[in-house]
mmCIF file of C-alpha atoms in Angstrom:
data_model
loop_
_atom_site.group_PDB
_atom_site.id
_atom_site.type_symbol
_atom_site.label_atom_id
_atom_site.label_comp_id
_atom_site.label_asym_id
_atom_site.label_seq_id
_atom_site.Cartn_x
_atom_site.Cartn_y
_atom_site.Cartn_z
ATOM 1 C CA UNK D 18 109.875 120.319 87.139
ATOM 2 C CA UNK D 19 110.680 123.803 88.409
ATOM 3 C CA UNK D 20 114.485 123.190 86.640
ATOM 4 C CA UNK D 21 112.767 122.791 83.226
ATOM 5 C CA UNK D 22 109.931 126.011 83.782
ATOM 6 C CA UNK D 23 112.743 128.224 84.808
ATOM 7 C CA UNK D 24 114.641 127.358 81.287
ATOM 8 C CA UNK D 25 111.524 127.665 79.303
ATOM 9 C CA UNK D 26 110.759 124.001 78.968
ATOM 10 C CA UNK D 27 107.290 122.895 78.613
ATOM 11 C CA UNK D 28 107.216 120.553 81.621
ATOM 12 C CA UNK D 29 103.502 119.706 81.802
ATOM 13 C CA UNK D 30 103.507 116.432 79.892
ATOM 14 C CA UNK D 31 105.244 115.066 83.801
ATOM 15 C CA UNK D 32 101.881 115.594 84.990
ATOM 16 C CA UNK D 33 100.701 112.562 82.992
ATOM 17 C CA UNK D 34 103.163 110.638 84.236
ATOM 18 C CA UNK D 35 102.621 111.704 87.725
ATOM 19 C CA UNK D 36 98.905 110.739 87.573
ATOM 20 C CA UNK D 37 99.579 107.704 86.066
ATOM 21 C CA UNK D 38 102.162 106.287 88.181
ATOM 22 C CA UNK D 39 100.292 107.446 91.103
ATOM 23 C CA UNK D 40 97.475 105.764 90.355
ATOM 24 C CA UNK D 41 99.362 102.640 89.385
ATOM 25 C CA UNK D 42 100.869 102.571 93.098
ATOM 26 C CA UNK D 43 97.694 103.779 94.920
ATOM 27 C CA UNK D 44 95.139 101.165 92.802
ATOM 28 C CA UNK D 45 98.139 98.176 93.536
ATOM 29 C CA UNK D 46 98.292 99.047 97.143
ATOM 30 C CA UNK D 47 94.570 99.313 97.439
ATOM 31 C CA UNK D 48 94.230 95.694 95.240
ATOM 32 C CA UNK D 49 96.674 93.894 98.190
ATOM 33 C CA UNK D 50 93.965 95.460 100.609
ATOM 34 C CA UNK D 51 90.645 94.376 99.293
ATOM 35 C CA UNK D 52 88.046 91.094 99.668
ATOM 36 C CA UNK D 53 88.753 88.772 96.363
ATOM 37 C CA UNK D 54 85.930 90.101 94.548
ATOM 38 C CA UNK D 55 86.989 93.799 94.914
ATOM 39 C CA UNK D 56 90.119 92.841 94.044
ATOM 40 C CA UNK D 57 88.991 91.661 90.375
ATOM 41 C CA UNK D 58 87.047 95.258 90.068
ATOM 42 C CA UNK D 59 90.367 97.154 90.962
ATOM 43 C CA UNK D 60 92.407 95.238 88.126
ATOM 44 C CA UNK D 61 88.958 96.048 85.770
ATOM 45 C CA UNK D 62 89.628 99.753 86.419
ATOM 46 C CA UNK D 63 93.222 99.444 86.344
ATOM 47 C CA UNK D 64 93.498 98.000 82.800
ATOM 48 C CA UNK D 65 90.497 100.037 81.561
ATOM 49 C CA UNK D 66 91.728 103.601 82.566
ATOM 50 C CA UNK D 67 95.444 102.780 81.185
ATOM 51 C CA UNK D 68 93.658 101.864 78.134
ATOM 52 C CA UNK D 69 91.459 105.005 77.881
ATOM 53 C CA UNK D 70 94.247 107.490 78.515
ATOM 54 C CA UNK D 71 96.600 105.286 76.250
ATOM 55 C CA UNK D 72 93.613 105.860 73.393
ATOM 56 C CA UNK D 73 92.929 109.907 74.796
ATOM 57 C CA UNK D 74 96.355 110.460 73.836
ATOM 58 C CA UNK D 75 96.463 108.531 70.747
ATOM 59 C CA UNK D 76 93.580 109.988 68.890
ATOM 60 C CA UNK D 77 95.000 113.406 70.327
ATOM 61 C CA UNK D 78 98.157 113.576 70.873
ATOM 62 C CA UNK D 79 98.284 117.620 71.332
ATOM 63 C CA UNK D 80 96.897 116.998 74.285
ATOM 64 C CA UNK D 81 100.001 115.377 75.986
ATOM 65 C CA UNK D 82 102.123 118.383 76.218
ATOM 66 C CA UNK D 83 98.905 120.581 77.634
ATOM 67 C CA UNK D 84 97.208 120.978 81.034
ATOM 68 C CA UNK D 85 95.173 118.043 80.973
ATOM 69 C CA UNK D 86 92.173 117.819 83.542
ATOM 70 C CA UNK D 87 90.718 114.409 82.159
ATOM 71 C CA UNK D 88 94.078 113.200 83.659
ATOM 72 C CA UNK D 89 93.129 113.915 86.759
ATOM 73 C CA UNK D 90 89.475 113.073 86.470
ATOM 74 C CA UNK D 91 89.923 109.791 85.180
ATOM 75 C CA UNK D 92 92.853 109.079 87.506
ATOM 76 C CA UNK D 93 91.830 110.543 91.266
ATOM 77 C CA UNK D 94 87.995 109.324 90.973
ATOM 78 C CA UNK D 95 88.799 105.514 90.860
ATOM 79 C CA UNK D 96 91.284 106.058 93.621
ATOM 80 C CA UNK D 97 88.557 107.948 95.634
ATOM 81 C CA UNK D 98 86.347 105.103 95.355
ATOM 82 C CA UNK D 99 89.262 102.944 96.296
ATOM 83 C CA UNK D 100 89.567 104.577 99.750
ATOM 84 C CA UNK D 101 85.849 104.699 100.812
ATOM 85 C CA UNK D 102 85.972 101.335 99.814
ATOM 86 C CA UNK D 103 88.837 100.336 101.841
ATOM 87 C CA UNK D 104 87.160 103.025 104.488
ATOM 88 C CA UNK D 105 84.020 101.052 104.605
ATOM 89 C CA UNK D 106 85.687 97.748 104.406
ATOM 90 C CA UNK D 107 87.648 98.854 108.311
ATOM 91 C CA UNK D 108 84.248 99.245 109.675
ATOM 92 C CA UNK D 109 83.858 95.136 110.338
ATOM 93 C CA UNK D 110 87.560 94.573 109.879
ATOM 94 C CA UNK D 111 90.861 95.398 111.316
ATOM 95 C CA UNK D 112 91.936 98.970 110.814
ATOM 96 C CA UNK D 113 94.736 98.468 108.503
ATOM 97 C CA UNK D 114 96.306 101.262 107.096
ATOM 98 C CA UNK D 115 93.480 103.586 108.494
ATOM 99 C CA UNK D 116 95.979 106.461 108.974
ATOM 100 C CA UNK D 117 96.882 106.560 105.016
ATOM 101 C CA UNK D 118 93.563 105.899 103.698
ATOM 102 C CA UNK D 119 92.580 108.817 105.228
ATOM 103 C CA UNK D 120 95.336 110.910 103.791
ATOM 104 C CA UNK D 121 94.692 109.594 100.497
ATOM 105 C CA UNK D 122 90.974 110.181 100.634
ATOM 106 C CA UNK D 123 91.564 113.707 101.928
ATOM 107 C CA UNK D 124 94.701 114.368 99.869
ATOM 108 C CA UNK D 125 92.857 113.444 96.495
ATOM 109 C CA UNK D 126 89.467 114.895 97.462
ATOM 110 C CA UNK D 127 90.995 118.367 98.227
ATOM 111 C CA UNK D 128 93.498 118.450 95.629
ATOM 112 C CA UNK D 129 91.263 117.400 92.949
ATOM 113 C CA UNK D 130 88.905 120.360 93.777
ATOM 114 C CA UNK D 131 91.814 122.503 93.731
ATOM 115 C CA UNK D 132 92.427 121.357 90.133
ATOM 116 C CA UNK D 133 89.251 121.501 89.203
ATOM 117 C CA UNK D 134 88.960 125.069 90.828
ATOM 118 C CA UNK D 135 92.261 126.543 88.909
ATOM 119 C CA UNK D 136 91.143 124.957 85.511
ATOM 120 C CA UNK D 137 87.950 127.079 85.811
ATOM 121 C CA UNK D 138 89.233 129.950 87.220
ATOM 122 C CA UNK D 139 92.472 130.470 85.281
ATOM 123 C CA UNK D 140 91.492 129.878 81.101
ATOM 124 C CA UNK D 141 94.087 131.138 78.871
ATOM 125 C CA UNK D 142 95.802 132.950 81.181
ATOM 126 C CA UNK D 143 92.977 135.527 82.380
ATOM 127 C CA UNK D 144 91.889 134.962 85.595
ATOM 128 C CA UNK D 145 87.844 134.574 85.870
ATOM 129 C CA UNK D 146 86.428 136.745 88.786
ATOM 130 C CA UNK D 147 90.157 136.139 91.352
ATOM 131 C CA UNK D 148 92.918 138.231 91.346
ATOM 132 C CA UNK D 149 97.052 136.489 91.113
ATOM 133 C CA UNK D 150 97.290 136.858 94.690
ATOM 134 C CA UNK D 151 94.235 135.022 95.531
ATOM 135 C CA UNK D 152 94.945 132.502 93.007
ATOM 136 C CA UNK D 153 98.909 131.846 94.654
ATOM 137 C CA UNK D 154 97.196 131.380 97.745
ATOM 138 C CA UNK D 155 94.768 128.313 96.694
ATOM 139 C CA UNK D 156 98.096 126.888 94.284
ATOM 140 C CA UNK D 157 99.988 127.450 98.025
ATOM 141 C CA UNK D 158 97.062 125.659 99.581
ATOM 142 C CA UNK D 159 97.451 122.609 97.123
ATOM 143 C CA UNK D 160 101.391 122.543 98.024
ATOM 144 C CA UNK D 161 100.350 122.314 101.905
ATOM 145 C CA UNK D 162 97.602 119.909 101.380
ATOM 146 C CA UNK D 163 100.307 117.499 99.698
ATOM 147 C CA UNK D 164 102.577 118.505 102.553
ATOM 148 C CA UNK D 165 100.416 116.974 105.285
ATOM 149 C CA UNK D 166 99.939 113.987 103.079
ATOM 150 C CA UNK D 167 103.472 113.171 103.118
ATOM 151 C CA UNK D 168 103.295 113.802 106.892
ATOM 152 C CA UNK D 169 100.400 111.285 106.817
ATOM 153 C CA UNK D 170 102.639 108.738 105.057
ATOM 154 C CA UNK D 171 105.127 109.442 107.242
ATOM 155 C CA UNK D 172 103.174 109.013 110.483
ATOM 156 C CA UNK D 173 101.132 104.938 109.048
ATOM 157 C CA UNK D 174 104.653 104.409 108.379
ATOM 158 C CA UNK D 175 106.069 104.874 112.029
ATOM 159 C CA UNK D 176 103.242 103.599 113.948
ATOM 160 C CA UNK D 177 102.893 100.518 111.263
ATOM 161 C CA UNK D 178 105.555 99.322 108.978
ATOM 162 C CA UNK D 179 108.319 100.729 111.789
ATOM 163 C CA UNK D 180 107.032 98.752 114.477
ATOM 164 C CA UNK D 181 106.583 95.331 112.675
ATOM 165 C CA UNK D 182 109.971 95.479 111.303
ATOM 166 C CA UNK D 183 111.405 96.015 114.631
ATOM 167 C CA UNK D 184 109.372 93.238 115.927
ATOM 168 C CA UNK D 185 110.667 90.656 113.111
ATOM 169 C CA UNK D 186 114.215 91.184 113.571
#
């Protein structure tokens, strides 16, 4: 993404397909996870919020190549409900992929504000009420939030997946 900003590309329409994919992955992994009757609520919401942003960017499609915060609303609050689901679900079951959950709960929870923060501080390119400096430091927060997250992933993935391999072969 930064390739295409520094040649003057409008790279925002990725963002879509970041969102989207990620909450492809994140609903499918949470679907394997869940009691039979959750799992029929997580394909629901799958199919329904495909269908919603697949209509959002029919009926306007100017929105595609813009910063789009109903991307992120629409994708990040299902999966939030996912992981307090999957959260509350550990608390009489096995603790399987605790460690992650709680990276994607905190991951998407923080982030998300952080979106939410930048969209209403930073309209058309004036900054409401924050100077540049202070509004690098909560885009640099963002980038280190994400940062532990994939230091979360990478920590479920020793202490789980690691180990059981080993102990299958």
């Amino acid at each position: 993404m930064y390739y295409l900003q520094s040649k003057g590309i409008n790279n925002l329409y990725i963002g879509h397909f970041h969102f989207g994919l990620q909450f492809l992955i994140l609903g499918l992994f949470y679907r394997t996870l869940f009691k039979p009757s959750q799992k029929k609520w997580v394909t629901i919401i799958l199919i329904s919020v495909f269908a919603i942003m697949i209509g959002y960017y029919i009926i306007k499609p100017d929105k595609y190549v813009t910063f789009n915060l109903i991307d992120i609303i629409i994708t990040t609050v299902p999966l939030i409900f996912f992981s307090i689901t999957h959260l509350y679900n550990t608390l009489t079951e096995t603790k399987r992929f605790f460690i992650i959950n709680a990276g994607v709960l905190v991951y998407l929870s923080t982030s998300s504000f952080i979106f939410f923060l930048g969209t209403y501080l930073h309209k058309e390119g004036d900054l409401v009420g924050i100077s540049d400096k202070t509004a690098d430091y909560i885009w640099d927060l963002s980038k280190a939030i994400y940062l532990i997250y994939l230091l979360i992933i990478t920590i479920e993935w020793r202490v789980t997946i690691y180990k059981w391999k080993i102990k299958n072969n």
